[in-house]
Short mmCIF file of C-alpha atoms in Angstrom, two decimals:
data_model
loop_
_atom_site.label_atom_id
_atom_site.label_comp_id
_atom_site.label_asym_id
_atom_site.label_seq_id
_atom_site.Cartn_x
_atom_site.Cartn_y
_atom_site.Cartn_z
CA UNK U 1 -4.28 14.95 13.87
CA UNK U 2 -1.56 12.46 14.84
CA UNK U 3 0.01 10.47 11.82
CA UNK U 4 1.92 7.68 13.12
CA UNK U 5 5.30 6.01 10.63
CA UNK U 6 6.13 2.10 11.80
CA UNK U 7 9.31 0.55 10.49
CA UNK U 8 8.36 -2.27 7.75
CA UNK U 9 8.28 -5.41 9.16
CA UNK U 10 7.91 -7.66 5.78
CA UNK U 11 11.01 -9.84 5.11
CA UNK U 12 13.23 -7.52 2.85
CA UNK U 13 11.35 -4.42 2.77
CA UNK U 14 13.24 -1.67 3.75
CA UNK U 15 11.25 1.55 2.52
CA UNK U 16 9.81 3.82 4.58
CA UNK U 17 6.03 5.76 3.96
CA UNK U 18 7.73 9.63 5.09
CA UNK U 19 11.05 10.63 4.35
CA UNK U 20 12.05 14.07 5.97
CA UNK U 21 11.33 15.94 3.35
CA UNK U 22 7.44 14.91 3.38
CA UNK U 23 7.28 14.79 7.56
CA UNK U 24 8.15 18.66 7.33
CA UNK U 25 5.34 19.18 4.65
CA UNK U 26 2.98 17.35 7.32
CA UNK U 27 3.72 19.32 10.18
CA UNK U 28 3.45 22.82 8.01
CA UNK U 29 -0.11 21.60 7.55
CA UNK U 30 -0.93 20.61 10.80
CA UNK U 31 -0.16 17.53 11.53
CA UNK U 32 1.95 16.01 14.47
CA UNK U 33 4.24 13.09 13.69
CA UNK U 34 5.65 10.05 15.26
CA UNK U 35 7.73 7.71 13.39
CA UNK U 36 9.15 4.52 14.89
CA UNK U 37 13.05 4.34 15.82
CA UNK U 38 14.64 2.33 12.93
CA UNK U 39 12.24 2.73 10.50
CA UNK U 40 14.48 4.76 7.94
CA UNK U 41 17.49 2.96 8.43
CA UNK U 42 16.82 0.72 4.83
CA UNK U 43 17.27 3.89 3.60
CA UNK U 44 20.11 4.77 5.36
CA UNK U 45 17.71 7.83 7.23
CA UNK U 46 18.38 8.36 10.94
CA UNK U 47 16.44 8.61 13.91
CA UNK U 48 18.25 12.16 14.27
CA UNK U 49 17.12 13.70 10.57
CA UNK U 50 13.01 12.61 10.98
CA UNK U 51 13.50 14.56 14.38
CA UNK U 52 15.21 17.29 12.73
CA UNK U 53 12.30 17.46 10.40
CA UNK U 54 10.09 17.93 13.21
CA UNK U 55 8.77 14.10 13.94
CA UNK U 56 8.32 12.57 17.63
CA UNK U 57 10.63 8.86 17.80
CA UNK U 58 9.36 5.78 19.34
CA UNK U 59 10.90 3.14 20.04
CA UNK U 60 7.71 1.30 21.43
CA UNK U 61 5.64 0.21 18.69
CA UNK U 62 2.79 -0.88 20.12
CA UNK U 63 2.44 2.68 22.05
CA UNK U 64 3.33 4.30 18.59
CA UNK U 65 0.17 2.42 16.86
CA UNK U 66 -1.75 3.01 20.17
CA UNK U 67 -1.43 6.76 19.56
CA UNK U 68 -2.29 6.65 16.04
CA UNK U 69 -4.85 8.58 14.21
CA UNK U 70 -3.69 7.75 10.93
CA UNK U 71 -1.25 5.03 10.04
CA UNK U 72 1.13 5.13 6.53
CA UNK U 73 2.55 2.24 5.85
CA UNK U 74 4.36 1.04 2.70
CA UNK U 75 3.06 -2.54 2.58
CA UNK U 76 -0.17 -4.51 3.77
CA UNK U 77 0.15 -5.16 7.63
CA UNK U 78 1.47 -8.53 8.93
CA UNK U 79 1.75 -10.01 12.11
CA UNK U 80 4.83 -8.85 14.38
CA UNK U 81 7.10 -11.44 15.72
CA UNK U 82 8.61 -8.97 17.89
CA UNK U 83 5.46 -8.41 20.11
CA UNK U 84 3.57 -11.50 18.87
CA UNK U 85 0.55 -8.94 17.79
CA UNK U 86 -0.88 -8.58 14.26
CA UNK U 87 -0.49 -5.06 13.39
CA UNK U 88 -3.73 -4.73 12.61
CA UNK U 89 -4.48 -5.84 16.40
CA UNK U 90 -2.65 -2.79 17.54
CA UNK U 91 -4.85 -0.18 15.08
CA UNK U 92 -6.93 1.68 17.30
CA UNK U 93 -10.57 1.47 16.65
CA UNK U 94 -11.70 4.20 14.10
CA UNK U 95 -7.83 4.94 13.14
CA UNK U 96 -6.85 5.26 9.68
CA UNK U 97 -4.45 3.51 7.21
CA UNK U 98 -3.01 4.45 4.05
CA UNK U 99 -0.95 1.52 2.46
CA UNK U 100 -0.46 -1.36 -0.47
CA UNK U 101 -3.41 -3.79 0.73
CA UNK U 102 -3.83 -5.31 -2.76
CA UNK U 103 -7.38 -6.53 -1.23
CA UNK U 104 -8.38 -8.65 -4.68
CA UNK U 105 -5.10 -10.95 -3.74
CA UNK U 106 -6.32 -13.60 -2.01
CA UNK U 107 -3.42 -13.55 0.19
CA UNK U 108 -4.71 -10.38 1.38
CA UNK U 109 -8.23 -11.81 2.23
CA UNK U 110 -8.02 -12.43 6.13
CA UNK U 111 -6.16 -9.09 6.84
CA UNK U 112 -9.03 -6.95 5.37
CA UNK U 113 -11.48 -8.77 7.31
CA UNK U 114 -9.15 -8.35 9.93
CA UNK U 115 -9.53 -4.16 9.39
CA UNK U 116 -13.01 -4.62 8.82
CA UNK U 117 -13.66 -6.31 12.18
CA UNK U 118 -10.86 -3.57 14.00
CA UNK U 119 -13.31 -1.22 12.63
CA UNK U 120 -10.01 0.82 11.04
CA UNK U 121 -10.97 2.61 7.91
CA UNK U 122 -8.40 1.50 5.47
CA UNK U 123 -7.08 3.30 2.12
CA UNK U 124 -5.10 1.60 -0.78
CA UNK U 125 -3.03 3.00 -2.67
CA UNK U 126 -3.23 0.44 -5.82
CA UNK U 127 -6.72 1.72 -5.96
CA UNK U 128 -5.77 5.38 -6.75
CA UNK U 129 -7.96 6.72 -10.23
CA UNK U 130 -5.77 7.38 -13.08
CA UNK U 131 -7.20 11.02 -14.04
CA UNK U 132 -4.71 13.65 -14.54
CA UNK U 133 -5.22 15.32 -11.38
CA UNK U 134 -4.20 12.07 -8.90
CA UNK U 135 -0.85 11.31 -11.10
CA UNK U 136 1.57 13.21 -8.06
CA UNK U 137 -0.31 10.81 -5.94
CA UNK U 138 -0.26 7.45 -8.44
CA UNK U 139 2.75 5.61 -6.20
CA UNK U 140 1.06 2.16 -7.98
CA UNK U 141 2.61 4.27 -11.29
CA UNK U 142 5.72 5.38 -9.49
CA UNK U 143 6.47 1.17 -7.71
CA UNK U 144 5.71 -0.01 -11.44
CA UNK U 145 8.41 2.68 -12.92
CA UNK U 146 10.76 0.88 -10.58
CA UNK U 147 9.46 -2.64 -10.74
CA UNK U 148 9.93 -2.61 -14.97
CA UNK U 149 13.63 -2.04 -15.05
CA UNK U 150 14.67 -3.97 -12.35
CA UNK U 151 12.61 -6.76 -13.45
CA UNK U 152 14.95 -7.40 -16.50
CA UNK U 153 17.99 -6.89 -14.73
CA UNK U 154 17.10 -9.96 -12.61
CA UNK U 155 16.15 -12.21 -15.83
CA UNK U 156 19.54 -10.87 -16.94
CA UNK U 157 21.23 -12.16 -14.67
CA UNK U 158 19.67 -15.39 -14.21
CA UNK U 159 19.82 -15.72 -18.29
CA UNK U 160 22.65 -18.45 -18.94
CA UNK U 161 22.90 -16.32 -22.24
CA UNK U 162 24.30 -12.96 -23.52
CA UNK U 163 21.25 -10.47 -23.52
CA UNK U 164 23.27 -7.96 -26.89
CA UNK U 165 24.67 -9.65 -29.59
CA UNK U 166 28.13 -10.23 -29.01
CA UNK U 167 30.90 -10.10 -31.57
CA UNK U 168 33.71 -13.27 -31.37
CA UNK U 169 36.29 -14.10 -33.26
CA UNK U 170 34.60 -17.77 -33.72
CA UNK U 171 31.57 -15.69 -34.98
CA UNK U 172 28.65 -12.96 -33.78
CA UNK U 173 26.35 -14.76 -31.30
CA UNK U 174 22.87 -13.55 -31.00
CA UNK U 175 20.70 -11.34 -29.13
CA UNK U 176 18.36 -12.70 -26.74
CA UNK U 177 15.10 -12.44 -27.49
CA UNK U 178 12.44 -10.71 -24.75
CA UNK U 179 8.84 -10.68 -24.46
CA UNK U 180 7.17 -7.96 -22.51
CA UNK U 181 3.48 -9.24 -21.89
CA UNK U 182 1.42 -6.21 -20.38
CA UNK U 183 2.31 -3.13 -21.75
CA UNK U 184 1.80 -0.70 -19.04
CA UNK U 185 3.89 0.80 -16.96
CA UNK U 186 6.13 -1.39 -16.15
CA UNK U 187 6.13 -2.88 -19.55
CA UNK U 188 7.09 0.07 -21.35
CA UNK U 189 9.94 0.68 -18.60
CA UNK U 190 10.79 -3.06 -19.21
CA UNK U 191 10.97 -2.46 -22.66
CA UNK U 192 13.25 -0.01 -22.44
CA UNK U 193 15.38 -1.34 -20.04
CA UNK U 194 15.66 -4.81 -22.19
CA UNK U 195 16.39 -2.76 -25.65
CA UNK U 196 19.01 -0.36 -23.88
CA UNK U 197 20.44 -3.87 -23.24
CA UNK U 198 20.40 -5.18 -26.61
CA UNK U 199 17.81 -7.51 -26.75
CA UNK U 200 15.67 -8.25 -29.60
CA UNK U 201 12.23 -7.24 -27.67
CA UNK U 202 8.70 -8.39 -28.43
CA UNK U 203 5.91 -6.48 -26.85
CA UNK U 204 2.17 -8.14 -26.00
CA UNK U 205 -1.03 -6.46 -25.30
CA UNK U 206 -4.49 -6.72 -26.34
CA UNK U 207 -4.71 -2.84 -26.35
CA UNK U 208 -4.40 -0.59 -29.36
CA UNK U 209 -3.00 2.34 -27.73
CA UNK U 210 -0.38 0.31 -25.96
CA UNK U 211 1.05 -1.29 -29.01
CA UNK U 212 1.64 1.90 -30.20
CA UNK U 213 3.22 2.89 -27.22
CA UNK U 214 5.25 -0.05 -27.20
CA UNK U 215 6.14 0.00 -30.83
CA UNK U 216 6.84 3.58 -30.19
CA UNK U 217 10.16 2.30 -27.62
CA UNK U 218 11.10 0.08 -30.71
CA UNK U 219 9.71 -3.38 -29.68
CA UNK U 220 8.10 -5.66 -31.98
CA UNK U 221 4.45 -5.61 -31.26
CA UNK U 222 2.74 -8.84 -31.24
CA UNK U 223 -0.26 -9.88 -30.25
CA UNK U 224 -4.22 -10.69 -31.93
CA UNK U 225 -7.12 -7.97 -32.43
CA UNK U 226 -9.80 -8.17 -29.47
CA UNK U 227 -13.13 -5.60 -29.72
CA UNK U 228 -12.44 -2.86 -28.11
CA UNK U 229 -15.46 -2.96 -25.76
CA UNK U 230 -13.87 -6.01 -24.28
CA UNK U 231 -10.56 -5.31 -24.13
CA UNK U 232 -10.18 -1.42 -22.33
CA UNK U 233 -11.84 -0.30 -19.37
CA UNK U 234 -12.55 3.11 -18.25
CA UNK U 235 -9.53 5.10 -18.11
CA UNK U 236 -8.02 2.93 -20.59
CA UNK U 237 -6.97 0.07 -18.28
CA UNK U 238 -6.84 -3.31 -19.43
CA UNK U 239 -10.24 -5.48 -19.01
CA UNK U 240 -10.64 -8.78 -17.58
CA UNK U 241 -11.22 -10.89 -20.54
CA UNK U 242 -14.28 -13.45 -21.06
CA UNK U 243 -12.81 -17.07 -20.57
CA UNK U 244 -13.49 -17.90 -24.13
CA UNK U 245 -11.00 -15.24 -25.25
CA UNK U 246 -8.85 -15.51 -22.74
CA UNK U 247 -8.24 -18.96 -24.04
CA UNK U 248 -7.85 -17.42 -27.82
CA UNK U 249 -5.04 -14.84 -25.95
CA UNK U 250 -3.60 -18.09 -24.39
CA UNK U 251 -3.07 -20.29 -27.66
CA UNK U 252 -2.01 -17.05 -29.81
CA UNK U 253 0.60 -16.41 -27.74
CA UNK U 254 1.96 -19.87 -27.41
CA UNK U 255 4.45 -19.35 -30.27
CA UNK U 256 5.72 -15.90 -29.12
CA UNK U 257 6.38 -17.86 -25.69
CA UNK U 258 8.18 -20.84 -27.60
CA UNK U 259 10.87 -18.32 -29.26
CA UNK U 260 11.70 -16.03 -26.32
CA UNK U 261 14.44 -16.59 -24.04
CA UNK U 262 13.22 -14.31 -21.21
CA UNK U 263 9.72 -13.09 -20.44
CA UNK U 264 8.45 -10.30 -18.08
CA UNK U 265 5.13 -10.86 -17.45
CA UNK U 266 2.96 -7.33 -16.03
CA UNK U 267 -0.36 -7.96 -17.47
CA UNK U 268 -2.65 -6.34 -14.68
CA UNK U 269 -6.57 -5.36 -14.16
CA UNK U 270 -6.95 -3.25 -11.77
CA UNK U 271 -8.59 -4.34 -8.16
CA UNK U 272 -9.00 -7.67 -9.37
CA UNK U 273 -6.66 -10.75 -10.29
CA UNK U 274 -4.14 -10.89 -12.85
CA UNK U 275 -4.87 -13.05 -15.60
CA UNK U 276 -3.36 -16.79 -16.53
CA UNK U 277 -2.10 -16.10 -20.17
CA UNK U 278 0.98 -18.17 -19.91
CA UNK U 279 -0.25 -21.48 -19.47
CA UNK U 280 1.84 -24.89 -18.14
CA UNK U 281 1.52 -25.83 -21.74
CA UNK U 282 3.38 -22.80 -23.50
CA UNK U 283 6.67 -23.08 -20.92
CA UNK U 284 7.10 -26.54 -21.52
CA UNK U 285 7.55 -25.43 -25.23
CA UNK U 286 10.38 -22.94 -24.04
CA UNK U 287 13.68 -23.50 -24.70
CA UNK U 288 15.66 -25.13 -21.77
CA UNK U 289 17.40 -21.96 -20.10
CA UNK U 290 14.69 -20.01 -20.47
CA UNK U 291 13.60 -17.50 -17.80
CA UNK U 292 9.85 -16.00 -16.77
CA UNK U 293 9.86 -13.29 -14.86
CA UNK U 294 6.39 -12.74 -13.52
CA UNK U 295 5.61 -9.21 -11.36
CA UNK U 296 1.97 -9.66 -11.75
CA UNK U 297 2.08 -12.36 -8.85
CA UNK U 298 0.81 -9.86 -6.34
CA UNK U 299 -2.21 -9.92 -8.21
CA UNK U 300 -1.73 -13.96 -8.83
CA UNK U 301 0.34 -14.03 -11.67
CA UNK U 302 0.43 -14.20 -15.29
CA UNK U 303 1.91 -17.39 -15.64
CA UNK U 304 -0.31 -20.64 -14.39
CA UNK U 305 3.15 -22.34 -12.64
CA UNK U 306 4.23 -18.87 -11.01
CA UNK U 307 4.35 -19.05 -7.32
CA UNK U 308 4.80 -15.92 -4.75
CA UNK U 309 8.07 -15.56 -3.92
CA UNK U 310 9.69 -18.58 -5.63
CA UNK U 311 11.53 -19.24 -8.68
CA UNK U 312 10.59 -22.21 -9.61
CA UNK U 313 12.25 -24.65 -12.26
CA UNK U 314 9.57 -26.84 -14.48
CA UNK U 315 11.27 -28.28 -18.01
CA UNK U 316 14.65 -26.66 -17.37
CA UNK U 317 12.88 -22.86 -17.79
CA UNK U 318 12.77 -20.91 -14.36
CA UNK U 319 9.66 -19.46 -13.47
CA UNK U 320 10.28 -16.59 -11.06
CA UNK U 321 7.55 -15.39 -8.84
CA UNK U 322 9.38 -12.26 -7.90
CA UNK U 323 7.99 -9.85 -4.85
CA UNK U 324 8.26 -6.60 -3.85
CA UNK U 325 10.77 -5.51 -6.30
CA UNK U 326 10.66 -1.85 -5.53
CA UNK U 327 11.81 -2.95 -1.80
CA UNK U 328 14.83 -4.03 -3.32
CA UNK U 329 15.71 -0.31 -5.02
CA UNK U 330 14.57 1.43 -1.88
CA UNK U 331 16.18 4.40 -1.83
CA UNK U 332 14.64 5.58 -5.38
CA UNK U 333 11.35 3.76 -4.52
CA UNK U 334 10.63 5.74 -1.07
CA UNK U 335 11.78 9.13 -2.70
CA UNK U 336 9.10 8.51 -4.88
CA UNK U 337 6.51 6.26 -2.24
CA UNK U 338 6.56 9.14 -0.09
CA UNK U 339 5.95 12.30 -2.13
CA UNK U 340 3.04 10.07 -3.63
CA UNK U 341 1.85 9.80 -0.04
CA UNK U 342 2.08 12.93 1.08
CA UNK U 343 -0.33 14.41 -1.72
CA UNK U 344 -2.91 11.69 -1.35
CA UNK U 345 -2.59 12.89 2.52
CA UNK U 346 -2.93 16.26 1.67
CA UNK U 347 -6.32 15.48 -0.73
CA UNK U 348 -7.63 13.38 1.59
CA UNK U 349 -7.94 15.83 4.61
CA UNK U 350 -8.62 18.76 2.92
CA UNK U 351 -8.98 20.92 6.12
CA UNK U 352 -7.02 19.20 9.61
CA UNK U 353 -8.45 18.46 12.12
CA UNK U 354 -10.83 16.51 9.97
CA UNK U 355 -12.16 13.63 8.67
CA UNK U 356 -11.28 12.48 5.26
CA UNK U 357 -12.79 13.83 2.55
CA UNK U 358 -15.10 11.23 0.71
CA UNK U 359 -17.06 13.06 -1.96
CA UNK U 360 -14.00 13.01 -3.58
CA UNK U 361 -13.58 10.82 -6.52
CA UNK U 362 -9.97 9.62 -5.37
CA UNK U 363 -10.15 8.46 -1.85
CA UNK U 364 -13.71 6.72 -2.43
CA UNK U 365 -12.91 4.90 -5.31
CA UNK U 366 -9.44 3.51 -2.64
CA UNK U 367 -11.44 3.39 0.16
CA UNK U 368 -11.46 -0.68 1.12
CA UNK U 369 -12.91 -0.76 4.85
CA UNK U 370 -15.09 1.56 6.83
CA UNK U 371 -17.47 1.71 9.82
CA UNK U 372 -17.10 -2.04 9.95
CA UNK U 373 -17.79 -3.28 6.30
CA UNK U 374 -15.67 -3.61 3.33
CA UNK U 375 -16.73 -1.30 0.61
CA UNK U 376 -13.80 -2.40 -1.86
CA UNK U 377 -15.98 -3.73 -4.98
CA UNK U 378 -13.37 -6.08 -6.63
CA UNK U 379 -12.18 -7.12 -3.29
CA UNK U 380 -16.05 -8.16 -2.26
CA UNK U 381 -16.17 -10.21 -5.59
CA UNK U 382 -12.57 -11.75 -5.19
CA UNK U 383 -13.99 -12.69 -1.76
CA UNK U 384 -17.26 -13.96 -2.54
CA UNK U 385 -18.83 -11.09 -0.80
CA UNK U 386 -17.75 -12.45 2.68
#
């Protein structure tokens, strides 16, 4: 079975799906391995060590996709300026991909009907369970590890403030304070990234168990009590909630927003869209100088003015809109991208040559397209079914 690496082509992102520690964990299983010319070099990984490691190079990549059985990619697939092809329109028919589709987005809409209509059957990896026996293979954990402390290093910097207190001889002058809405993974790492800093940090979450985990990182947990049956979903995810409490979570948190001087935003549901709690409303109450960093835009955002890929400035606060952070601390990231790939691989065909394995729980619960239809619950309902 032929497993085919292309070079990411999104503006910016320079990780890689295989490094050459996982290509020679491939080929000891079975597999043979191509991986286009250039595609380690955001990494600073030549041609010469994936070949050492036992990987084919092409430079060609439409005959690299051509040859593909199964395609791992690192983002969702775009169209290629450099051949003027859709990468998608290079998937052979009945070729596989592993990647980040986020298929709820709806900026991912067209390019899973796209794979649909190729007839490729298409994995993501944001759709991974979390069950104790997938966490090697969680990268969505692994991006959001990343994603949490770099996220406050880039409100940092844009802060026209001190984040510690700082001692004068005029006088002390005082912390900043930080809200952390969403207190997953990246929230907790975002917590501890802003305290090690020396903010004053206030935590937000409609979940029980994350307060505590929060508190637990010594953040100040605010938030309101929601009924438990409408707040956690299986696995102990956050839940979508029902527009009349999302609207109570949007006015209770209106005077948390009014006091902070930077906000990262990570309030997810998984396979579906992020929701609005930071309304137009509660910035304009922000202090002028205020910053919103929002990592939740994949998913559409946490904030109603956030916009993908823009910072944006409304009533002197910037509201950042910030992408693919773990592209911008690739080295880390595809250390840890890759070795989550490579066990999903190694789950997902059991026994090579094969076909994946789909009785089990964690590639049919990711499983978006197949055999010409999209199978991806949340990304049929984002959709409208179409």
């Amino acid at each position: 079975m032929h497993i085919v690496i292309p070079k990411e082509i999104l503006n910016a992102e320079k990780r890689v799906a295989a490094i050459p520690e996982t290509v020679k964990k491939y080929v000891a299983k079975g597999f043979t391995v191509t991986v286009e010319s250039g595609a380690g070099a955001g990494v600073f990984i030549t041609d010469e060590e994936y070949a050492a490691a036992g990987a084919k190079i092409e430079k060609d990549v439409e005959k690299l996709f051509a040859s593909a059985e199964v395609i791992l990619k690192v983002k969702q697939p775009i169209f290629n300026t450099a051949v003027n092809k859709h990468e998608v329109e290079m998937m052979p028919k009945g070729s596989t991909l592993v990647t980040f589709l986020h298929p709820a987005a709806p900026d991912s809409h067209d390019m899973v009907r796209m794979l649909r209509d190729r007839g490729v059957t298409a994995f993501t990896m944001d759709g991974i369970p979390r069950i104790s026996r997938a966490q090697r293979m969680d990268a969505l954990t692994s991006m959001s590890t990343v994603t949490g402390y770099r996220a406050v290093l880039d409100g940092a910097e844009l802060l026209p403030r001190f984040l510690p207190m700082i001692g004068t001889a005029i006088g002390p002058i005082k912390p900043a304070n930080a809200l952390v809405v969403g207190a997953g993974v990246v929230g907790l790492q975002a917590i501890a990234t802003a305290k090690r800093l020396g903010a004053v940090v206030k935590a937000w979450d409609i979940r029980e168990a994350a307060r505590t985990e929060a508190g637990s990182l010594g953040a100040k947990v605010v938030g309101f009590d929601v009924p438990k049956e409408l707040a956690i979903a299986e696995g102990g995810y956050a839940k979508l909630l029902p527009p009349d409490w999302l609207k109570k979570e949007q006015e209770a948190i209106m005077d948390v927003v009014a006091e902070s001087d930077l906000i990262v935003l990570s309030a997810l549901v998984p396979g579906t869209l992020a929701p609005t709690i930071v309304t137009k409303e509660a910035v304009e109450r922000m202090k002028p100088g205020s910053v919103i960093i929002d990592v939740s835009i994949d998913q559409g955002g946490n904030c109603a003015l956030t916009k993908p890929g823009q910072e944006i400035l409304h009533n002197n606060v910037r509201v950042c809109g910030v992408q693919n952070i773990p592209g911008r601390m690739a080295m880390h990231a595809t250390w840890l991208y890759a070795n989550n790939m490579f066990y999903y691989i190694d789950n997902l065909y059991k026994k090579v040559p094969g076909g994946p394995d789909l009785e089990d729980e964690i590639p049919r619960t990711s499983l978006v397209t197949m055999q010409g239809k999209i199978v991806y619950q949340p990304a049929l309902d984002a959709m409208g079914g179409r």
